[in-house]
């Protein structure tokens, strides 16, 4: 793995440890992180050089989730 990949993997594991320590079960945090990764990947594919159309409702896309990060 390259440095960028190692950094991403480290961040994901950090999120997993945080969620686990807060009492979230493995299945639950795996589901949540998978969903967030899916949204991020869809956002990346909508930008150059891919420019693919994404069919995620505007209220649920990555930009909305990112803008509201940390809010409850």
PDB file of N, CA and C in Angstrom:
ATOM      1  N   UNK A   1       0.842  -1.188   0.000  1.00  0.00           N
ATOM      2  CA  UNK A   1       0.000   0.000   0.000  1.00  0.00           C
ATOM      3  C   UNK A   1       0.879   1.240   0.000  1.00  0.00           C
ATOM      4  N   UNK A   2       0.413   2.266  -0.687  1.00  0.00           N
ATOM      5  CA  UNK A   2       1.176   3.512  -0.694  1.00  0.00           C
ATOM      6  C   UNK A   2       0.803   4.361   0.517  1.00  0.00           C
ATOM      7  N   UNK A   3       1.479   5.486   0.660  1.00  0.00           N
ATOM      8  CA  UNK A   3       1.274   6.359   1.821  1.00  0.00           C
ATOM      9  C   UNK A   3      -0.155   6.868   1.921  1.00  0.00           C
ATOM     10  N   UNK A   4      -0.740   7.252   0.797  1.00  0.00           N
ATOM     11  CA  UNK A   4      -2.110   7.754   0.794  1.00  0.00           C
ATOM     12  C   UNK A   4      -3.093   6.673   1.244  1.00  0.00           C
ATOM     13  N   UNK A   5      -2.913   5.471   0.734  1.00  0.00           N
ATOM     14  CA  UNK A   5      -3.783   4.354   1.112  1.00  0.00           C
ATOM     15  C   UNK A   5      -3.641   4.039   2.593  1.00  0.00           C
ATOM     16  N   UNK A   6      -2.419   4.020   3.075  1.00  0.00           N
ATOM     17  CA  UNK A   6      -2.186   3.763   4.505  1.00  0.00           C
ATOM     18  C   UNK A   6      -2.866   4.814   5.371  1.00  0.00           C
ATOM     19  N   UNK A   7      -2.836   6.059   4.932  1.00  0.00           N
ATOM     20  CA  UNK A   7      -3.470   7.140   5.674  1.00  0.00           C
ATOM     21  C   UNK A   7      -4.986   6.936   5.740  1.00  0.00           C
ATOM     22  N   UNK A   8      -5.584   6.574   4.620  1.00  0.00           N
ATOM     23  CA  UNK A   8      -7.031   6.348   4.575  1.00  0.00           C
ATOM     24  C   UNK A   8      -7.413   5.166   5.454  1.00  0.00           C
ATOM     25  N   UNK A   9      -6.662   4.078   5.328  1.00  0.00           N
ATOM     26  CA  UNK A   9      -6.949   2.888   6.137  1.00  0.00           C
ATOM     27  C   UNK A   9      -6.822   3.221   7.619  1.00  0.00           C
ATOM     28  N   UNK A  10      -5.817   3.982   7.974  1.00  0.00           N
ATOM     29  CA  UNK A  10      -5.635   4.382   9.370  1.00  0.00           C
ATOM     30  C   UNK A  10      -6.802   5.214   9.890  1.00  0.00           C
ATOM     31  N   UNK A  11      -7.309   6.109   9.057  1.00  0.00           N
ATOM     32  CA  UNK A  11      -8.448   6.938   9.463  1.00  0.00           C
ATOM     33  C   UNK A  11      -9.700   6.089   9.649  1.00  0.00           C
ATOM     34  N   UNK A  12      -9.923   5.155   8.740  1.00  0.00           N
ATOM     35  CA  UNK A  12     -11.108   4.295   8.852  1.00  0.00           C
ATOM     36  C   UNK A  12     -11.029   3.470  10.126  1.00  0.00           C
ATOM     37  N   UNK A  13      -9.872   2.890  10.417  1.00  0.00           N
ATOM     38  CA  UNK A  13      -9.733   2.111  11.648  1.00  0.00           C
ATOM     39  C   UNK A  13      -9.918   2.986  12.883  1.00  0.00           C
ATOM     40  N   UNK A  14      -9.459   4.224  12.800  1.00  0.00           N
ATOM     41  CA  UNK A  14      -9.654   5.157  13.917  1.00  0.00           C
ATOM     42  C   UNK A  14     -11.143   5.390  14.163  1.00  0.00           C
ATOM     43  N   UNK A  15     -11.910   5.577  13.077  1.00  0.00           N
ATOM     44  CA  UNK A  15     -13.358   5.737  13.217  1.00  0.00           C
ATOM     45  C   UNK A  15     -13.981   4.490  13.823  1.00  0.00           C
ATOM     46  N   UNK A  16     -13.523   3.326  13.374  1.00  0.00           N
ATOM     47  CA  UNK A  16     -14.060   2.071  13.900  1.00  0.00           C
ATOM     48  C   UNK A  16     -13.816   1.945  15.400  1.00  0.00           C
ATOM     49  N   UNK A  17     -12.606   2.274  15.831  1.00  0.00           N
ATOM     50  CA  UNK A  17     -12.281   2.190  17.263  1.00  0.00           C
ATOM     51  C   UNK A  17     -13.133   3.170  18.074  1.00  0.00           C
ATOM     52  N   UNK A  18     -13.317   4.374  17.545  1.00  0.00           N
ATOM     53  CA  UNK A  18     -14.136   5.367  18.238  1.00  0.00           C
ATOM     54  C   UNK A  18     -15.568   4.878  18.388  1.00  0.00           C
ATOM     55  N   UNK A  19     -16.142   4.373  17.306  1.00  0.00           N
ATOM     56  CA  UNK A  19     -17.519   3.883  17.365  1.00  0.00           C
ATOM     57  C   UNK A  19     -17.636   2.681  18.295  1.00  0.00           C
ATOM     58  N   UNK A  20     -16.680   1.761  18.222  1.00  0.00           N
ATOM     59  CA  UNK A  20     -16.705   0.585  19.087  1.00  0.00           C
ATOM     60  C   UNK A  20     -16.619   0.998  20.555  1.00  0.00           C
ATOM     61  N   UNK A  21     -15.735   1.947  20.840  1.00  0.00           N
ATOM     62  CA  UNK A  21     -15.567   2.407  22.220  1.00  0.00           C
ATOM     63  C   UNK A  21     -16.822   3.115  22.744  1.00  0.00           C
ATOM     64  N   UNK A  22     -17.638   3.644  21.840  1.00  0.00           N
ATOM     65  CA  UNK A  22     -18.893   4.283  22.229  1.00  0.00           C
ATOM     66  C   UNK A  22     -20.042   3.289  22.319  1.00  0.00           C
ATOM     67  N   UNK A  23     -19.740   1.997  22.145  1.00  0.00           N
ATOM     68  CA  UNK A  23     -20.760   0.970  22.312  1.00  0.00           C
ATOM     69  C   UNK A  23     -21.486   0.573  21.043  1.00  0.00           C
ATOM     70  N   UNK A  24     -21.026   1.033  19.885  1.00  0.00           N
ATOM     71  CA  UNK A  24     -21.657   0.674  18.617  1.00  0.00           C
ATOM     72  C   UNK A  24     -21.125  -0.691  18.201  1.00  0.00           C
ATOM     73  N   UNK A  25     -22.009  -1.584  17.815  1.00  0.00           N
ATOM     74  CA  UNK A  25     -21.585  -2.935  17.453  1.00  0.00           C
ATOM     75  C   UNK A  25     -20.882  -2.947  16.102  1.00  0.00           C
ATOM     76  N   UNK A  26     -20.125  -4.005  15.864  1.00  0.00           N
ATOM     77  CA  UNK A  26     -19.370  -4.161  14.624  1.00  0.00           C
ATOM     78  C   UNK A  26     -20.265  -4.016  13.398  1.00  0.00           C
ATOM     79  N   UNK A  27     -21.381  -4.709  13.371  1.00  0.00           N
ATOM     80  CA  UNK A  27     -22.293  -4.659  12.231  1.00  0.00           C
ATOM     81  C   UNK A  27     -22.832  -3.267  11.989  1.00  0.00           C
ATOM     82  N   UNK A  28     -23.127  -2.551  13.061  1.00  0.00           N
ATOM     83  CA  UNK A  28     -23.664  -1.195  12.927  1.00  0.00           C
ATOM     84  C   UNK A  28     -22.629  -0.214  12.388  1.00  0.00           C
ATOM     85  N   UNK A  29     -21.414  -0.238  12.946  1.00  0.00           N
ATOM     86  CA  UNK A  29     -20.439   0.729  12.440  1.00  0.00           C
ATOM     87  C   UNK A  29     -19.926   0.344  11.061  1.00  0.00           C
ATOM     88  N   UNK A  30     -19.903  -0.934  10.744  1.00  0.00           N
ATOM     89  CA  UNK A  30     -19.533  -1.349   9.398  1.00  0.00           C
ATOM     90  C   UNK A  30     -20.554  -0.820   8.385  1.00  0.00           C
ATOM     91  N   UNK A  31     -21.822  -0.917   8.731  1.00  0.00           N
ATOM     92  CA  UNK A  31     -22.886  -0.410   7.861  1.00  0.00           C
ATOM     93  C   UNK A  31     -22.748   1.101   7.648  1.00  0.00           C
ATOM     94  N   UNK A  32     -22.530   1.840   8.715  1.00  0.00           N
ATOM     95  CA  UNK A  32     -22.446   3.301   8.620  1.00  0.00           C
ATOM     96  C   UNK A  32     -21.224   3.746   7.815  1.00  0.00           C
ATOM     97  N   UNK A  33     -20.079   3.142   8.076  1.00  0.00           N
ATOM     98  CA  UNK A  33     -18.872   3.523   7.347  1.00  0.00           C
ATOM     99  C   UNK A  33     -18.958   3.135   5.869  1.00  0.00           C
ATOM    100  N   UNK A  34     -19.574   1.997   5.584  1.00  0.00           N
ATOM    101  CA  UNK A  34     -19.762   1.580   4.191  1.00  0.00           C
ATOM    102  C   UNK A  34     -20.633   2.581   3.455  1.00  0.00           C
ATOM    103  N   UNK A  35     -21.691   3.025   4.086  1.00  0.00           N
ATOM    104  CA  UNK A  35     -22.583   4.009   3.476  1.00  0.00           C
ATOM    105  C   UNK A  35     -21.837   5.315   3.186  1.00  0.00           C
ATOM    106  N   UNK A  36     -21.054   5.791   4.136  1.00  0.00           N
ATOM    107  CA  UNK A  36     -20.301   7.030   3.934  1.00  0.00           C
ATOM    108  C   UNK A  36     -19.255   6.888   2.829  1.00  0.00           C
ATOM    109  N   UNK A  37     -18.583   5.743   2.786  1.00  0.00           N
ATOM    110  CA  UNK A  37     -17.604   5.512   1.717  1.00  0.00           C
ATOM    111  C   UNK A  37     -18.281   5.474   0.351  1.00  0.00           C
ATOM    112  N   UNK A  38     -19.457   4.873   0.282  1.00  0.00           N
ATOM    113  CA  UNK A  38     -20.218   4.842  -0.966  1.00  0.00           C
ATOM    114  C   UNK A  38     -20.541   6.260  -1.434  1.00  0.00           C
ATOM    115  N   UNK A  39     -21.019   7.103  -0.524  1.00  0.00           N
ATOM    116  CA  UNK A  39     -21.346   8.487  -0.886  1.00  0.00           C
ATOM    117  C   UNK A  39     -20.109   9.253  -1.347  1.00  0.00           C
ATOM    118  N   UNK A  40     -18.988   9.051  -0.670  1.00  0.00           N
ATOM    119  CA  UNK A  40     -17.754   9.733  -1.047  1.00  0.00           C
ATOM    120  C   UNK A  40     -17.289   9.265  -2.426  1.00  0.00           C
ATOM    121  N   UNK A  41     -17.340   7.978  -2.685  1.00  0.00           N
ATOM    122  CA  UNK A  41     -16.926   7.460  -3.987  1.00  0.00           C
ATOM    123  C   UNK A  41     -17.826   7.989  -5.099  1.00  0.00           C
ATOM    124  N   UNK A  42     -19.121   8.045  -4.854  1.00  0.00           N
ATOM    125  CA  UNK A  42     -20.048   8.578  -5.848  1.00  0.00           C
ATOM    126  C   UNK A  42     -19.718  10.036  -6.144  1.00  0.00           C
ATOM    127  N   UNK A  43     -19.398  10.802  -5.122  1.00  0.00           N
ATOM    128  CA  UNK A  43     -19.031  12.197  -5.308  1.00  0.00           C
ATOM    129  C   UNK A  43     -17.762  12.316  -6.148  1.00  0.00           C
ATOM    130  N   UNK A  44     -16.773  11.495  -5.861  1.00  0.00           N
ATOM    131  CA  UNK A  44     -15.523  11.531  -6.625  1.00  0.00           C
ATOM    132  C   UNK A  44     -15.760  11.181  -8.091  1.00  0.00           C
ATOM    133  N   UNK A  45     -16.625  10.211  -8.364  1.00  0.00           N
ATOM    134  CA  UNK A  45     -16.906   9.817  -9.742  1.00  0.00           C
ATOM    135  C   UNK A  45     -17.715  10.871 -10.502  1.00  0.00           C
ATOM    136  N   UNK A  46     -18.339  11.799  -9.784  1.00  0.00           N
ATOM    137  CA  UNK A  46     -19.103  12.850 -10.457  1.00  0.00           C
ATOM    138  C   UNK A  46     -18.205  13.996 -10.934  1.00  0.00           C
ATOM    139  N   UNK A  47     -16.944  13.982 -10.536  1.00  0.00           N
ATOM    140  CA  UNK A  47     -15.983  15.034 -10.880  1.00  0.00           C
ATOM    141  C   UNK A  47     -15.057  14.571 -12.006  1.00  0.00           C
ATOM    142  N   UNK A  48     -14.351  15.513 -12.639  1.00  0.00           N
ATOM    143  CA  UNK A  48     -13.378  15.128 -13.670  1.00  0.00           C
ATOM    144  C   UNK A  48     -12.314  14.207 -13.071  1.00  0.00           C
ATOM    145  N   UNK A  49     -11.797  13.272 -13.783  1.00  0.00           N
ATOM    146  CA  UNK A  49     -11.968  13.003 -15.204  1.00  0.00           C
ATOM    147  C   UNK A  49     -13.157  12.089 -15.506  1.00  0.00           C
ATOM    148  N   UNK A  50     -13.852  11.617 -14.495  1.00  0.00           N
ATOM    149  CA  UNK A  50     -14.937  10.648 -14.716  1.00  0.00           C
ATOM    150  C   UNK A  50     -16.224  11.294 -15.213  1.00  0.00           C
ATOM    151  N   UNK A  51     -16.638  12.376 -14.536  1.00  0.00           N
ATOM    152  CA  UNK A  51     -17.853  13.125 -14.905  1.00  0.00           C
ATOM    153  C   UNK A  51     -19.084  12.239 -15.075  1.00  0.00           C
ATOM    154  N   UNK A  52     -19.230  11.273 -14.213  1.00  0.00           N
ATOM    155  CA  UNK A  52     -20.395  10.391 -14.281  1.00  0.00           C
ATOM    156  C   UNK A  52     -21.587  11.018 -13.563  1.00  0.00           C
ATOM    157  N   UNK A  53     -22.773  10.838 -14.115  1.00  0.00           N
ATOM    158  CA  UNK A  53     -23.952  11.326 -13.395  1.00  0.00           C
ATOM    159  C   UNK A  53     -24.209  10.438 -12.176  1.00  0.00           C
ATOM    160  N   UNK A  54     -24.565  11.047 -11.070  1.00  0.00           N
ATOM    161  CA  UNK A  54     -24.915  10.255  -9.889  1.00  0.00           C
ATOM    162  C   UNK A  54     -26.403  10.413  -9.641  1.00  0.00           C
ATOM    163  N   UNK A  55     -27.011   9.362  -9.185  1.00  0.00           N
ATOM    164  CA  UNK A  55     -28.459   9.359  -8.990  1.00  0.00           C
ATOM    165  C   UNK A  55     -28.821   9.274  -7.507  1.00  0.00           C
ATOM    166  N   UNK A  56     -28.083   9.999  -6.730  1.00  0.00           N
ATOM    167  CA  UNK A  56     -28.353  10.064  -5.297  1.00  0.00           C
ATOM    168  C   UNK A  56     -29.140  11.341  -5.050  1.00  0.00           C
ATOM    169  N   UNK A  57     -30.257  11.244  -4.330  1.00  0.00           N
ATOM    170  CA  UNK A  57     -31.051  12.450  -4.070  1.00  0.00           C
ATOM    171  C   UNK A  57     -30.189  13.556  -3.449  1.00  0.00           C
ATOM    172  N   UNK A  58     -30.445  14.772  -3.851  1.00  0.00           N
ATOM    173  CA  UNK A  58     -29.636  15.916  -3.427  1.00  0.00           C
ATOM    174  C   UNK A  58     -29.559  16.055  -1.905  1.00  0.00           C
ATOM    175  N   UNK A  59     -30.610  15.665  -1.194  1.00  0.00           N
ATOM    176  CA  UNK A  59     -30.607  15.778   0.272  1.00  0.00           C
ATOM    177  C   UNK A  59     -29.687  14.765   0.943  1.00  0.00           C
ATOM    178  N   UNK A  60     -29.213  13.779   0.196  1.00  0.00           N
ATOM    179  CA  UNK A  60     -28.427  12.693   0.783  1.00  0.00           C
ATOM    180  C   UNK A  60     -27.046  12.545   0.169  1.00  0.00           C
ATOM    181  N   UNK A  61     -26.600  13.485  -0.654  1.00  0.00           N
ATOM    182  CA  UNK A  61     -25.307  13.319  -1.291  1.00  0.00           C
ATOM    183  C   UNK A  61     -24.164  13.689  -0.342  1.00  0.00           C
ATOM    184  N   UNK A  62     -22.940  13.430  -0.783  1.00  0.00           N
ATOM    185  CA  UNK A  62     -21.762  13.629   0.049  1.00  0.00           C
ATOM    186  C   UNK A  62     -21.622  15.080   0.506  1.00  0.00           C
ATOM    187  N   UNK A  63     -21.889  16.028  -0.375  1.00  0.00           N
ATOM    188  CA  UNK A  63     -21.710  17.442  -0.031  1.00  0.00           C
ATOM    189  C   UNK A  63     -22.602  17.849   1.136  1.00  0.00           C
ATOM    190  N   UNK A  64     -23.821  17.350   1.174  1.00  0.00           N
ATOM    191  CA  UNK A  64     -24.739  17.665   2.277  1.00  0.00           C
ATOM    192  C   UNK A  64     -24.233  17.042   3.569  1.00  0.00           C
ATOM    193  N   UNK A  65     -23.820  15.778   3.509  1.00  0.00           N
ATOM    194  CA  UNK A  65     -23.316  15.108   4.714  1.00  0.00           C
ATOM    195  C   UNK A  65     -22.048  15.781   5.214  1.00  0.00           C
ATOM    196  N   UNK A  66     -21.173  16.165   4.293  1.00  0.00           N
ATOM    197  CA  UNK A  66     -19.915  16.813   4.671  1.00  0.00           C
ATOM    198  C   UNK A  66     -20.177  18.167   5.324  1.00  0.00           C
ATOM    199  N   UNK A  67     -21.121  18.917   4.755  1.00  0.00           N
ATOM    200  CA  UNK A  67     -21.455  20.244   5.286  1.00  0.00           C
ATOM    201  C   UNK A  67     -22.020  20.134   6.701  1.00  0.00           C
ATOM    202  N   UNK A  68     -22.755  19.077   6.979  1.00  0.00           N
ATOM    203  CA  UNK A  68     -23.398  18.906   8.284  1.00  0.00           C
ATOM    204  C   UNK A  68     -22.581  18.055   9.236  1.00  0.00           C
ATOM    205  N   UNK A  69     -21.350  17.751   8.907  1.00  0.00           N
ATOM    206  CA  UNK A  69     -20.505  16.892   9.756  1.00  0.00           C
ATOM    207  C   UNK A  69     -20.369  17.495  11.154  1.00  0.00           C
ATOM    208  N   UNK A  70     -20.583  16.660  12.148  1.00  0.00           N
ATOM    209  CA  UNK A  70     -20.435  17.097  13.522  1.00  0.00           C
ATOM    210  C   UNK A  70     -21.663  17.726  14.139  1.00  0.00           C
ATOM    211  N   UNK A  71     -22.693  17.937  13.331  1.00  0.00           N
ATOM    212  CA  UNK A  71     -23.929  18.511  13.870  1.00  0.00           C
ATOM    213  C   UNK A  71     -24.859  17.383  14.288  1.00  0.00           C
ATOM    214  N   UNK A  72     -25.658  17.644  15.269  1.00  0.00           N
ATOM    215  CA  UNK A  72     -26.632  16.630  15.706  1.00  0.00           C
ATOM    216  C   UNK A  72     -28.029  17.141  15.512  1.00  0.00           C
TER     217      UNK A  72
END
